[in-house]
Short mmCIF file of C-alpha atoms and ligand atoms in Angstrom, two decimals:
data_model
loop_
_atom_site.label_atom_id
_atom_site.label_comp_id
_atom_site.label_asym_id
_atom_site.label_seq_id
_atom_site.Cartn_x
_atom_site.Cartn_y
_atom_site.Cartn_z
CA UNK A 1 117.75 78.12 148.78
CA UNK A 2 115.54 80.65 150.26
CA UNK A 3 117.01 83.37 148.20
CA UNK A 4 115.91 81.28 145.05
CA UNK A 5 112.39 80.50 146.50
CA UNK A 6 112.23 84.30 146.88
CA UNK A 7 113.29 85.44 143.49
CA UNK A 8 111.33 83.13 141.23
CA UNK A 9 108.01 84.57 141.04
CA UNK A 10 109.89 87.79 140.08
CA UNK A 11 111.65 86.12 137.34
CA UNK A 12 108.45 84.86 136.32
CA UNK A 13 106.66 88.01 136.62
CA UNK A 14 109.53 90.14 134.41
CA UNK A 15 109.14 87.05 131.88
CA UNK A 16 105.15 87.45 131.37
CA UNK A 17 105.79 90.83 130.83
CA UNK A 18 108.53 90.50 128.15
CA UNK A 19 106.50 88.18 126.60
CA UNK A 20 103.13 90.41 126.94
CA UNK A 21 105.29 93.37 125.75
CA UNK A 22 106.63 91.12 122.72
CA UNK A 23 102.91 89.60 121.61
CA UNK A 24 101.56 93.08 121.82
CA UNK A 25 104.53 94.59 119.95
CA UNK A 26 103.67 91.42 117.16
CA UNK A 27 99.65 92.57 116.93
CA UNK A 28 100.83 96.67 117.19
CA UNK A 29 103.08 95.89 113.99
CA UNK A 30 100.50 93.39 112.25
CA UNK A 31 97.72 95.60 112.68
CA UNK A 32 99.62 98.81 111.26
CA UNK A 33 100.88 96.87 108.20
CA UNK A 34 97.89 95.81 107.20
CA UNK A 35 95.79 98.92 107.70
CA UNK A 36 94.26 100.34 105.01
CA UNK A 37 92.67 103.24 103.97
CA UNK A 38 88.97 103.97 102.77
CA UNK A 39 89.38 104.96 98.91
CA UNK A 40 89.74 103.46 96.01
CA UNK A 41 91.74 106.06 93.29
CA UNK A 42 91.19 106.28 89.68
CA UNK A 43 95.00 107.63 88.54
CA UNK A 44 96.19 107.40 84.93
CA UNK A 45 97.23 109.62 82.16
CA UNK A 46 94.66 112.22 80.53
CA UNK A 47 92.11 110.98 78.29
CA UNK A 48 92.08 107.62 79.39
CA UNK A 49 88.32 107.55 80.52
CA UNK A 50 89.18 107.55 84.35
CA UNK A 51 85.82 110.42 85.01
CA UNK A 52 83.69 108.42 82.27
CA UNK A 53 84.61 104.77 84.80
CA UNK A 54 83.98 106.85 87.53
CA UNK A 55 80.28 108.13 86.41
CA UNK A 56 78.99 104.56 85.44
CA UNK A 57 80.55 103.09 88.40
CA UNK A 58 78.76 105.45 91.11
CA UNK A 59 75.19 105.87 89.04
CA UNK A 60 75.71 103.02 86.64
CA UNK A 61 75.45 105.91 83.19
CA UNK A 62 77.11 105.07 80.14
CA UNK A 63 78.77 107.32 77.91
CA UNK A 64 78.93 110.40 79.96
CA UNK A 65 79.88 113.54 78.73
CA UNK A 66 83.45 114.47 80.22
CA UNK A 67 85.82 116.94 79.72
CA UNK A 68 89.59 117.39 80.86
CA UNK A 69 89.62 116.65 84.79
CA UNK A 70 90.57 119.59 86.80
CA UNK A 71 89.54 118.77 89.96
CA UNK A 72 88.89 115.02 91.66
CA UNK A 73 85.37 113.80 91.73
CA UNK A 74 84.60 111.68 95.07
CA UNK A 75 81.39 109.31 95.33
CA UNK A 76 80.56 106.00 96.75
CA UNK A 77 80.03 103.59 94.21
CA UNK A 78 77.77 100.45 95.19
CA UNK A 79 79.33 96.73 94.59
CA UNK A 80 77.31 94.02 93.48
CA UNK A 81 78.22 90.46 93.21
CA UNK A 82 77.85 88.10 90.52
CA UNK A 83 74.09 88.03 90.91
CA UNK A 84 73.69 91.49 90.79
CA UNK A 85 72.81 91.33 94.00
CA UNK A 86 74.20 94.70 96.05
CA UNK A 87 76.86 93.57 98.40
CA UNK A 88 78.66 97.26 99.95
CA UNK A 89 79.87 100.18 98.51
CA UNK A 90 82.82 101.48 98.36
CA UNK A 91 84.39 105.01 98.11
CA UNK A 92 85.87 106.20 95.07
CA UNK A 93 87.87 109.04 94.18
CA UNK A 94 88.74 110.08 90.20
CA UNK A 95 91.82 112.24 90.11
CA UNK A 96 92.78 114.24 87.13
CA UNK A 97 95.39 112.69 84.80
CA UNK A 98 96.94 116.45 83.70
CA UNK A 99 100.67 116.20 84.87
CA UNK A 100 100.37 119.68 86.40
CA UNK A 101 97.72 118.06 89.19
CA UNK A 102 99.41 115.02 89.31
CA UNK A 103 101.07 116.08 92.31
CA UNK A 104 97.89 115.12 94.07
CA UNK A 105 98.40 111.75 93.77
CA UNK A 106 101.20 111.65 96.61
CA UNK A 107 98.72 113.05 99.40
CA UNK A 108 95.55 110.35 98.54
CA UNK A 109 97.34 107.77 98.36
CA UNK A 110 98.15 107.66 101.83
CA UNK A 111 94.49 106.94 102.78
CA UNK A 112 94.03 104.34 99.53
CA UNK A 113 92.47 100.79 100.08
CA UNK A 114 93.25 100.21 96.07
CA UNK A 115 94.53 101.87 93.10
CA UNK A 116 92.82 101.61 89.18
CA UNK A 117 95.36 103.06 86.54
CA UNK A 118 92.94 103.16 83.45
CA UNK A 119 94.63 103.48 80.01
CA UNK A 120 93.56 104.00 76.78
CA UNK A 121 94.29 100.57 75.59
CA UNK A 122 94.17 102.21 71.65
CA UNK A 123 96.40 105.16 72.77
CA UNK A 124 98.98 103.33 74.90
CA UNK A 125 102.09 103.69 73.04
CA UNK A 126 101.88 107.77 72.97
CA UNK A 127 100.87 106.96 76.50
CA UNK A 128 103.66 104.69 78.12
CA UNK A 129 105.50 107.46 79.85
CA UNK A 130 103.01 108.86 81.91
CA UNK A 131 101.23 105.78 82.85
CA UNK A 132 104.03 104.42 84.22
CA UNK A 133 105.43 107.67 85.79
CA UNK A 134 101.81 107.18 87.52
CA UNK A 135 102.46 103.58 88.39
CA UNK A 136 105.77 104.16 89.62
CA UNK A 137 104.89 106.79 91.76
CA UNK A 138 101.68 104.69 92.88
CA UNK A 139 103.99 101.39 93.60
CA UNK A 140 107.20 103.19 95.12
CA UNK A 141 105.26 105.37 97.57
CA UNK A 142 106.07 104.39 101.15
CA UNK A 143 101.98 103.52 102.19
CA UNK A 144 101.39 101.27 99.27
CA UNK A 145 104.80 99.39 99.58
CA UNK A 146 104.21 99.12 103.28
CA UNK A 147 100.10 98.04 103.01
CA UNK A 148 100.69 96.06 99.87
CA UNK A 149 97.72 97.72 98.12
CA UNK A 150 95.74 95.99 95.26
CA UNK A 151 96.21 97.41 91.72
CA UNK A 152 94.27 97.30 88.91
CA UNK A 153 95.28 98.25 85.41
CA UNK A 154 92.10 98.58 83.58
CA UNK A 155 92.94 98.74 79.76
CA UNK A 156 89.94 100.90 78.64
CA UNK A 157 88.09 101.06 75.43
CA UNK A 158 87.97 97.85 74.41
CA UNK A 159 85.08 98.77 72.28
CA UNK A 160 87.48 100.34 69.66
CA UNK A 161 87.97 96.96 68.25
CA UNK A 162 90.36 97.76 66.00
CA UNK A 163 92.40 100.37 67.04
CA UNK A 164 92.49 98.80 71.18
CA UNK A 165 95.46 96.81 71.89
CA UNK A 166 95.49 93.78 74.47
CA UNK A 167 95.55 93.77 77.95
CA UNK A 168 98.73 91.72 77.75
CA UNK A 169 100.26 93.93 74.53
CA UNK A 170 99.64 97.20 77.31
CA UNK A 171 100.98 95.39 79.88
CA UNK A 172 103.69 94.77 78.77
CA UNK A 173 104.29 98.01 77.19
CA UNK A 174 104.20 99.21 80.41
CA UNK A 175 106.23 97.03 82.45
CA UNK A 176 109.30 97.76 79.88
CA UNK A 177 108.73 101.44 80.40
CA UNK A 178 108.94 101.20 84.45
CA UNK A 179 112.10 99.49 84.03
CA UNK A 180 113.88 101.20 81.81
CA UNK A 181 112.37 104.51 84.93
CA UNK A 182 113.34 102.59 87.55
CA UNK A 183 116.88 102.14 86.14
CA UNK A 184 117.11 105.83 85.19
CA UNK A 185 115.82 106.99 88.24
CA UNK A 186 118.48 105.10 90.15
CA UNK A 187 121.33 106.22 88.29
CA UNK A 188 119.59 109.71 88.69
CA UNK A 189 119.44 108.90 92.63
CA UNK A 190 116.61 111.49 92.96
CA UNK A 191 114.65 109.01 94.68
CA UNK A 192 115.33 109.37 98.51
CA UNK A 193 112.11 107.96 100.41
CA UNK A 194 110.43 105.69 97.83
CA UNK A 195 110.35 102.67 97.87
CA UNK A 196 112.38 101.15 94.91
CA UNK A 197 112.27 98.09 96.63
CA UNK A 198 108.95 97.17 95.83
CA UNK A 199 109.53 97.07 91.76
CA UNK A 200 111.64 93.93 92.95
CA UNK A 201 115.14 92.65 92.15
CA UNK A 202 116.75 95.34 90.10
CA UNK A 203 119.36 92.10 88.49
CA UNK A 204 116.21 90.69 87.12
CA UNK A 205 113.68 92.12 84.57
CA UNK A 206 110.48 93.82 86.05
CA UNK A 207 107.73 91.50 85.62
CA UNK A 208 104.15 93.46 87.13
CA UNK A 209 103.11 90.14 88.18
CA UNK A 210 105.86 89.88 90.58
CA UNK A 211 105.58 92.75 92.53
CA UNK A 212 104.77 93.14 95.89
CA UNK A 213 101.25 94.43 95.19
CA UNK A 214 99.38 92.45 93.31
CA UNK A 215 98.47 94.07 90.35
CA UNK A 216 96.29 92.06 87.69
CA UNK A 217 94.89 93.62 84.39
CA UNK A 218 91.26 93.74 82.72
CA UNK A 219 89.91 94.99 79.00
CA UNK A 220 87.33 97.26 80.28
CA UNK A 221 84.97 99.68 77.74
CA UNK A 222 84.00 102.55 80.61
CA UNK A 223 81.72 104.35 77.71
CA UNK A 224 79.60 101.36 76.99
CA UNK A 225 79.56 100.22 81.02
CA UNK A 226 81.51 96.85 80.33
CA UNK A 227 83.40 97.64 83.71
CA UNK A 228 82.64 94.08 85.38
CA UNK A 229 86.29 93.63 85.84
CA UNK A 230 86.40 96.45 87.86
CA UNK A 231 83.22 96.25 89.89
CA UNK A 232 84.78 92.23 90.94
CA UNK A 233 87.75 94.40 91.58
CA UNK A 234 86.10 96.49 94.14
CA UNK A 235 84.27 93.57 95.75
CA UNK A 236 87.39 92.27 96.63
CA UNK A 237 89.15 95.33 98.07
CA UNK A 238 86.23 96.42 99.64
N1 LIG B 301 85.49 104.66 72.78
C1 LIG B 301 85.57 104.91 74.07
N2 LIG B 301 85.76 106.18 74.49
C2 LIG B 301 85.83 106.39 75.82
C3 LIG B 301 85.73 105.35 76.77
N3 LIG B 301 85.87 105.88 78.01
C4 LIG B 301 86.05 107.19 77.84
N4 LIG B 301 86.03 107.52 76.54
C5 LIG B 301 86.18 108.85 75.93
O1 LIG B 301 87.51 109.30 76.19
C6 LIG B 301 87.53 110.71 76.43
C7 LIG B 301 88.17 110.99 77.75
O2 LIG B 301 87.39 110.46 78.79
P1 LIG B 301 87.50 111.01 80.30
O3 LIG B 301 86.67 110.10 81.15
O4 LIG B 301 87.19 112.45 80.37
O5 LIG B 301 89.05 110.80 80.55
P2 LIG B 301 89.88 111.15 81.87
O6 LIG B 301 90.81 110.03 82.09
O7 LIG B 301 88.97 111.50 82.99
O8 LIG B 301 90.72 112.41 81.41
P3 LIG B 301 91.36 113.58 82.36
O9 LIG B 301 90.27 114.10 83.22
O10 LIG B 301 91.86 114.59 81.39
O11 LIG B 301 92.45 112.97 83.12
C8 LIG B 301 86.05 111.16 76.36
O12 LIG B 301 85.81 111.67 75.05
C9 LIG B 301 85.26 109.88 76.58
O13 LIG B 301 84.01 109.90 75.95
C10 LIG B 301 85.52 104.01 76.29
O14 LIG B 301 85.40 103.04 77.02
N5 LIG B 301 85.45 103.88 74.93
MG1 LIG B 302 88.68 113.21 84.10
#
């Protein structure tokens, strides 16, 4: 009896902790998942308009002069709400869309809060290939499977009426072309550390609306500022 008297407050005490080590264990791993970097990327395939988005979203110009991206351009681009009213701003980084500095892409999206993969919504067919080698690297890369990040594909020029296709013609057009990679990178098994798992069930179809990130997709003209899709975008990853 007295032995029992005398051990209970230890079993107690070793419980608490457990249970102390266990809750903090729970926050350690909630807190790390969720963590998210400070920068939102502009990634996408040359030509899109990713520097021209990236000039009228930091100073609010329209049809800036660009040519060929050979370095990133960083800035902190203000967010305003529906009223116009100026609600935060956020950092964003353009990177170039030549494959030879694509490489890039692996070491800043470690520190991303979202991604934007602009596309030239009249150019996507010649397109498909890189935009979704850039979305598959974007999706499949161990810090945005593990953080979930927000991605937007922002079909650009919209303003070429004729020639721009729809947001739901390009994405779809590029949905097919990340399966048909996915399934050719698996049989290629090249693929040690990413994160196939996050373009979903490989027995089903890839649907981008599925996916572990949530990825949604605007008409956008960068030249002639129409980028409201993108500046609620930002408001909401901010
Ligand atoms: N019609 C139209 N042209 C645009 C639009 N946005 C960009 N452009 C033009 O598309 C071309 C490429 O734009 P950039 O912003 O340099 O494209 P980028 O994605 O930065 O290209 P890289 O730096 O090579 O990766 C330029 O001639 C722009 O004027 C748009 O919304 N509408
Ligand atoms: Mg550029």
């Amino acid at each position: 009896m007295d032995e029992l008297s005398l051990s209970k407050p230890d079993v107690q005490i070793a419980l608490l902790v457990v249970l102390a080590t266990a809750f903090l264990l729970l926050i350690l791993k909630f807190v790390s998942g969720k963590k998210r970097g400070n920068t939102v990327l502009l990634v996408g395939p040359c030509n899109g308009g990713k520097t021209t988005l990236f000039y009228c979203l930091k100073d609010g110009s329209t049809g800036a002069i660009t040519v060929a991206s050979m370095q990133e351009n960083e800035g902190w681009c203000q967010v305003r709400n529906d009223k116009d009213r100026v609600v935060g701003s956020v950092r964003v980084m353009d990177l170039p869309g030549h494959p030879r500095l694509r490489s890039k892409l692996e070491h800043y999206l470690k520190n991303a809060s979202a991604v934007v993969l602009v596309i030239d919504s009249a150019d996507i067919t010649p397109n498909k290939t890189e935009a979704a080698e850039d979305l598959f690297e974007v999706l499949t890369h161990p810090t945005v499977a593990r953080r979930r990040l927000p991605v937007l594909l922002a079909c650009n020029k919209s303003d070429l009426e004729t020639q721009a296709h729809s947001v739901d013609f390009c994405r779809r057009t590029i949905e097919k072309q990340l399966d048909a990679m996915r399934k050719t990178r698996l049989a290629l098994g090249g693929d040690a550390g990413r994160a196939i798992s996050a373009l979903g069930k490989l027995d089903k179809p890839l649907s981008l609306t599925a996916l572990r990130s949530p990825i949604t997709a605007a008409s956008i003209s960068a030249e002639k500022g129409d980028v409201s899709e993108v500046v609620r975008f930002l408001a909401k990853v901010m």
